[in-house]
CSV table of C-alpha atoms in Angstrom, one decimal:
chain,number,residue,atom,x,y,z
B,3,MET,CA,15.3,-18.6,42.6
B,4,GLY,CA,12.6,-20.6,43.7
B,5,LYS,CA,10.4,-23.5,41.5
B,6,LYS,CA,7.9,-22.0,39.0
B,7,MET,CA,5.5,-24.7,37.6
B,8,ILE,CA,4.1,-23.7,34.3
B,9,ASP,CA,1.2,-21.7,33.9
B,10,ILE,CA,-0.1,-22.2,30.5
B,11,GLU,CA,-3.7,-20.9,30.8
B,12,GLY,CA,-2.5,-17.7,32.7
B,13,PHE,CA,0.0,-17.0,30.2
B,14,ARG,CA,-2.7,-17.2,27.2
B,15,GLU,CA,-4.7,-14.6,29.3
B,16,TYR,CA,-1.5,-12.3,30.3
B,17,LEU,CA,-1.0,-12.5,26.0
B,18,TYR,CA,-4.3,-11.5,25.3
B,19,GLU,CA,-4.4,-8.7,27.5
B,20,GLU,CA,-1.2,-7.6,25.6
B,21,GLU,CA,-3.9,-7.6,22.4
B,22,MET,CA,-1.4,-9.7,20.4
B,23,SER,CA,-3.2,-11.6,17.1
B,24,ALA,CA,-4.5,-14.6,17.7
B,25,ASN,CA,-1.7,-16.5,15.3
B,26,SER,CA,1.2,-15.1,17.7
B,27,ILE,CA,-0.7,-15.9,21.2
B,28,ASP,CA,-1.1,-19.9,19.4
B,29,THR,CA,2.5,-20.0,18.5
B,30,TYR,CA,3.6,-18.6,22.4
B,31,ILE,CA,1.8,-21.0,23.6
B,32,THR,CA,2.7,-23.7,21.9
B,33,GLY,CA,6.4,-23.4,22.1
B,34,VAL,CA,5.3,-23.1,26.2
B,35,LYS,CA,3.6,-26.2,26.0
B,36,LYS,CA,6.4,-28.2,24.4
B,37,TYR,CA,8.7,-27.0,27.1
B,38,SER,CA,6.2,-27.5,30.0
B,39,GLU,CA,6.1,-31.3,28.2
B,40,MET,CA,10.1,-31.6,29.5
B,41,PHE,CA,10.4,-29.3,32.4
B,42,ASP,CA,7.7,-28.5,34.7
B,43,GLU,CA,10.3,-25.6,36.2
B,44,ILE,CA,12.0,-23.0,34.9
B,45,THR,CA,15.9,-22.7,35.5
B,46,LYS,CA,18.8,-22.0,33.1
B,47,LEU,CA,19.9,-25.5,33.1
B,48,ASN,CA,16.5,-26.7,32.0
B,49,LEU,CA,16.3,-23.9,29.4
B,50,ILE,CA,19.5,-24.5,27.9
B,51,ALA,CA,18.6,-28.1,27.4
B,52,TYR,CA,15.4,-27.8,26.0
B,53,LYS,CA,17.6,-25.1,23.4
B,54,LYS,CA,19.9,-28.1,22.4
B,55,TYR,CA,16.7,-30.4,21.7
B,56,LEU,CA,15.4,-27.4,19.5
B,57,ILE,CA,18.4,-27.2,17.7
B,58,ASP,CA,18.7,-31.4,17.6
B,59,ASN,CA,15.0,-31.3,16.2
B,60,PHE,CA,14.0,-28.0,14.4
B,61,LYS,CA,15.1,-25.5,11.7
B,62,PRO,CA,16.4,-22.0,13.6
B,63,LYS,CA,13.5,-19.9,12.7
B,64,THR,CA,11.5,-22.4,14.4
B,65,VAL,CA,14.2,-22.7,17.5
B,66,ASN,CA,14.0,-19.0,17.9
B,67,ASN,CA,10.4,-19.0,17.9
B,68,ARG,CA,10.3,-21.3,20.6
B,69,ILE,CA,13.1,-19.3,22.3
B,70,THR,CA,11.0,-16.2,22.3
B,71,ALA,CA,8.3,-17.9,23.5
B,72,ILE,CA,9.5,-19.2,26.6
B,73,LEU,CA,11.4,-15.9,27.4
B,74,ARG,CA,7.8,-13.7,26.7
B,75,TYR,CA,6.8,-16.7,29.5
B,76,CYS,CA,9.6,-15.5,31.9
B,77,GLN,CA,8.5,-11.9,31.1
B,78,PHE,CA,5.1,-12.6,32.2
B,79,LYS,CA,6.3,-14.6,35.3
B,80,ASN,CA,8.9,-11.4,36.2
B,81,ILE,CA,11.6,-14.3,35.8
B,82,PRO,CA,15.0,-12.4,34.7
B,83,MET,CA,16.3,-14.7,32.3
B,84,LYS,CA,18.2,-14.7,29.1
B,85,LEU,CA,18.6,-17.1,26.2
B,86,LYS,CA,20.5,-16.2,23.3
B,87,GLN,CA,18.8,-17.5,19.7
B,88,VAL,CA,20.6,-19.0,16.9
B,89,LYS,CA,21.8,-17.5,13.6
B,90,GLU,CA,19.8,-18.2,10.8
B,91,PRO,CA,21.0,-18.4,7.3
B,92,LYS,CA,20.3,-15.2,5.7
B,93,LYS,CA,18.7,-15.8,2.2
B,94,THR,CA,20.4,-14.0,-1.1
B,95,HIS,CA,17.3,-14.4,-3.0
B,96,ILE,CA,13.3,-14.4,-2.4
B,97,ASP,CA,11.0,-17.5,-3.3
B,98,ASN,CA,7.4,-18.2,-3.5
B,99,VAL,CA,6.6,-14.6,-4.7
B,100,ILE,CA,4.3,-14.7,-8.0
B,101,SER,CA,6.3,-13.4,-11.1
B,102,ALA,CA,4.7,-10.3,-13.6
B,103,GLU,CA,4.1,-13.5,-16.2
B,104,GLN,CA,2.0,-15.5,-14.1
B,105,PHE,CA,0.3,-12.3,-12.7
B,106,GLU,CA,-0.7,-11.6,-16.5
B,107,LYS,CA,-1.5,-15.1,-16.9
B,108,LEU,CA,-3.6,-14.9,-13.7
B,109,ILE,CA,-5.4,-11.9,-14.7
B,110,ALA,CA,-6.2,-12.7,-18.4
B,111,GLY,CA,-7.4,-16.2,-17.0
B,112,LEU,CA,-10.0,-14.4,-14.6
B,113,LYS,CA,-10.9,-12.0,-17.8
B,114,ALA,CA,-11.8,-14.8,-19.9
B,115,ASP,CA,-13.7,-16.6,-17.4
B,116,GLY,CA,-15.4,-13.3,-16.9
B,117,ASN,CA,-14.5,-13.7,-12.9
B,118,GLU,CA,-14.6,-9.9,-12.0
B,119,ARG,CA,-15.2,-10.7,-8.6
B,120,TRP,CA,-11.7,-12.7,-8.0
B,121,TYR,CA,-10.4,-10.3,-10.9
B,122,VAL,CA,-10.7,-7.2,-8.4
B,123,HIS,CA,-9.7,-9.4,-5.5
B,124,VAL,CA,-6.5,-9.8,-7.2
B,125,MET,CA,-6.0,-6.2,-8.5
B,126,LEU,CA,-6.6,-4.8,-5.0
B,127,LEU,CA,-4.2,-6.9,-3.7
B,128,ALA,CA,-1.7,-6.3,-6.2
B,129,LYS,CA,-2.0,-2.7,-6.5
B,130,THR,CA,-1.6,-1.8,-3.2
B,131,GLY,CA,0.1,-3.9,-1.4
B,132,MET,CA,-2.0,-4.7,1.5
B,133,ARG,CA,-1.6,-7.1,4.0
B,134,ILE,CA,-4.8,-9.7,3.7
B,135,SER,CA,-6.1,-8.6,7.2
B,136,GLU,CA,-6.4,-5.2,5.9
B,137,ALA,CA,-7.5,-5.9,2.5
B,138,LEU,CA,-10.3,-7.6,4.2
B,139,ARG,CA,-11.8,-4.4,5.8
B,140,VAL,CA,-11.3,-2.4,2.6
B,141,THR,CA,-15.1,-0.6,1.6
B,142,LYS,CA,-16.1,0.6,-1.5
B,143,LYS,CA,-16.3,3.9,0.3
B,144,ASP,CA,-12.4,3.9,1.4
B,145,VAL,CA,-11.6,2.8,-2.5
B,146,ILE,CA,-13.3,5.7,-3.9
B,147,SER,CA,-11.8,8.3,-1.5
B,148,GLY,CA,-8.3,7.4,-2.7
B,149,SER,CA,-6.9,6.4,0.5
B,150,VAL,CA,-7.8,4.8,3.8
B,151,THR,CA,-6.3,4.9,7.4
B,152,MET,CA,-6.0,1.4,8.8
B,153,TYR,CA,-5.6,1.2,12.6
B,154,THR,CA,-3.9,-2.0,14.2
B,155,LYS,CA,-3.3,-2.4,17.6
B,156,ALA,CA,-1.0,0.9,18.3
B,157,HIS,CA,0.2,1.3,14.4
B,158,MET,CA,-1.6,3.3,12.2
B,159,ARG,CA,-0.9,4.0,8.2
B,160,THR,CA,-2.7,4.9,5.2
B,161,ILE,CA,-3.4,2.9,2.3
B,162,TYR,CA,-3.5,4.3,-1.2
B,163,PHE,CA,-6.0,3.3,-3.9
B,164,PRO,CA,-4.4,4.4,-7.2
B,165,GLU,CA,-6.7,6.1,-9.5
B,166,SER,CA,-6.0,3.7,-12.6
B,167,LEU,CA,-7.3,0.8,-10.2
B,168,ILE,CA,-10.0,2.8,-9.0
B,169,HIS,CA,-11.2,3.5,-12.9
B,170,ASP,CA,-10.8,0.0,-13.6
B,171,ILE,CA,-12.8,-2.1,-10.7
B,172,MET,CA,-15.6,0.7,-11.3
B,173,PRO,CA,-17.7,-1.6,-12.8
B,174,TYR,CA,-17.7,-4.0,-9.8
B,175,LEU,CA,-17.6,-1.3,-7.4
B,176,SER,CA,-21.1,0.3,-8.8
B,177,LYS,CA,-22.7,-3.2,-7.9
B,178,ILE,CA,-22.1,-3.0,-4.0
B,179,GLY,CA,-23.1,-0.9,-1.1
B,180,GLU,CA,-20.7,2.6,-0.1
B,181,ASN,CA,-20.0,0.7,3.2
B,182,GLU,CA,-19.8,-3.0,1.9
B,183,THR,CA,-16.5,-4.5,1.7
B,184,VAL,CA,-14.9,-4.8,-1.6
B,185,MET,CA,-13.8,-8.7,-1.0
B,186,GLN,CA,-16.6,-10.7,-0.6
B,187,THR,CA,-18.1,-13.9,-1.3
B,188,HIS,CA,-20.3,-14.5,-4.3
B,189,LYS,CA,-23.1,-14.4,-1.7
B,190,GLY,CA,-22.1,-11.1,-0.9
B,191,THR,CA,-21.0,-11.8,2.7
B,192,PRO,CA,-17.5,-11.1,4.1
B,193,ILE,CA,-14.7,-13.5,2.9
B,194,THR,CA,-12.0,-14.7,5.3
B,195,SER,CA,-8.4,-14.8,5.0
B,196,ARG,CA,-8.7,-18.7,4.5
B,197,GLY,CA,-11.1,-18.3,2.2
B,198,VAL,CA,-8.9,-16.0,0.3
B,199,SER,CA,-6.1,-18.5,0.2
B,200,GLY,CA,-8.2,-21.9,-0.9
B,201,GLU,CA,-10.1,-20.0,-3.7
B,202,LEU,CA,-6.6,-18.3,-5.0
B,203,LYS,CA,-4.9,-21.9,-5.3
B,204,LYS,CA,-8.1,-23.4,-7.1
B,205,TYR,CA,-7.4,-20.7,-9.6
B,206,ALA,CA,-3.6,-21.1,-9.6
B,207,ASP,CA,-4.1,-24.7,-10.7
B,208,LYS,CA,-7.2,-23.9,-13.0
B,209,TYR,CA,-4.3,-21.8,-15.2
B,210,GLY,CA,-1.4,-23.9,-14.8
B,211,ILE,CA,0.4,-21.4,-12.3
B,212,PRO,CA,2.3,-23.3,-9.3
B,213,SER,CA,0.1,-23.1,-6.1
B,214,VAL,CA,3.1,-21.8,-4.1
B,215,VAL,CA,3.5,-18.6,-5.5
B,216,VAL,CA,-0.8,-17.6,-5.5
B,217,HIS,CA,-1.6,-16.7,-1.9
B,218,PRO,CA,-2.6,-13.5,-0.8
B,219,HIS,CA,1.0,-12.4,0.6
B,220,SER,CA,2.4,-13.0,-2.7
B,221,PHE,CA,0.7,-10.0,-4.2
B,222,ARG,CA,2.1,-7.8,-1.4
B,223,HIS,CA,5.8,-9.2,-2.3
B,224,PHE,CA,5.0,-8.2,-6.2
B,225,PHE,CA,3.6,-4.9,-5.4
B,226,ALA,CA,6.6,-4.3,-3.9
B,227,ILE,CA,9.1,-5.5,-6.5
B,228,GLU,CA,7.3,-3.9,-9.3
B,229,PHE,CA,7.1,-0.6,-7.6
B,230,LEU,CA,10.7,-0.7,-6.8
B,231,LYS,CA,11.3,-1.6,-10.7
B,232,ARG,CA,9.9,1.9,-11.2
B,233,ASN,CA,11.3,3.9,-8.5
B,234,SER,CA,14.6,3.1,-6.4
B,235,ASN,CA,13.4,4.9,-3.3
B,236,ILE,CA,13.3,2.1,-0.7
B,237,ALA,CA,11.6,4.7,2.1
B,238,LEU,CA,9.0,5.7,0.4
B,239,VAL,CA,8.4,1.9,-0.3
B,240,ALA,CA,8.6,1.1,3.4
B,241,ASP,CA,5.9,3.6,3.9
B,242,LEU,CA,3.7,2.2,1.6
B,243,LEU,CA,4.0,-1.3,3.0
B,244,GLY,CA,3.7,0.0,6.8
B,245,HIS,CA,7.2,-1.4,7.5
B,246,GLY,CA,8.8,0.2,10.6
B,247,SER,CA,12.2,-0.4,8.9
B,248,VAL,CA,13.8,0.0,5.6
B,249,ASN,CA,15.9,-3.0,6.6
B,250,VAL,CA,12.8,-5.3,6.4
B,251,THR,CA,12.4,-4.0,2.8
B,252,GLN,CA,15.6,-4.4,1.8
B,253,ILE,CA,14.5,-7.9,1.0
B,254,TYR,CA,12.7,-6.6,-2.2
B,255,LEU,CA,15.9,-5.7,-3.9
B,256,ARG,CA,16.7,-9.3,-4.4
B,257,GLN,CA,16.0,-11.9,-7.0
B,258,SER,CA,14.3,-14.7,-7.0
B,259,GLN,CA,16.8,-17.8,-7.4
B,260,GLU,CA,15.6,-18.9,-10.4
B,261,GLN,CA,16.6,-15.3,-11.6
B,262,GLN,CA,19.7,-15.4,-10.3
B,263,LYS,CA,20.8,-18.5,-11.5
B,264,ALA,CA,19.7,-17.4,-14.9
B,265,ALA,CA,21.6,-14.4,-14.3
B,266,ILE,CA,25.1,-16.6,-13.8
B,267,ASP,CA,23.6,-18.5,-16.7
B,268,ASP,CA,23.7,-15.5,-19.6
């Protein structure tokens, strides 16, 4: 096999044409850039040396992300190459998820302050299990109809809006246009995922809730955990969350580290 100089920009264009998300592209480009800082050609010996460097300096998840990136680059360049990933320690608990008590505290604070807009934003996330990227696209018309089918890359899934949620947030919905997004800024313009994260951290601090558990994805976890308390059908939860496999959904059957410790102490 001849020498293969590292083509960062060509790889970036390839990933873009593969319709990968911006975050995934950034992750892959970072991994290949780190490799190119050490080596200017793809060889098995170089890959093994790179892997050893990663293991010595990074956590297993980062190591595997970087390995995936360089192997994807090899695929891009049609270089037949294999490199084993490292085993990641399997978690027996879930962390950084808002508890039912913390959720009620957040909701009570928003209500007490008359903060209708953020009350609706939080309820929309917590009662549907949507990803923030999906929630930002939901319009009033979608909610009123009771469901919406979302298309992302080659995938599609249907998101359902409970009747209780629709009734609860109807006063807010009556103030916006049919085709307006439900989640928006105080000026009535679309809000970004970063904007949502920043505002949630602010309200966490205001109401005395650890900010580490108040983030957009936390409400997706919260939805799954609360659903499983009422219905143990994990296959249904996997469908509702848009998971390709119930193996991904299994994590929601675990308790938090604090809950596990409390159970042992009892």
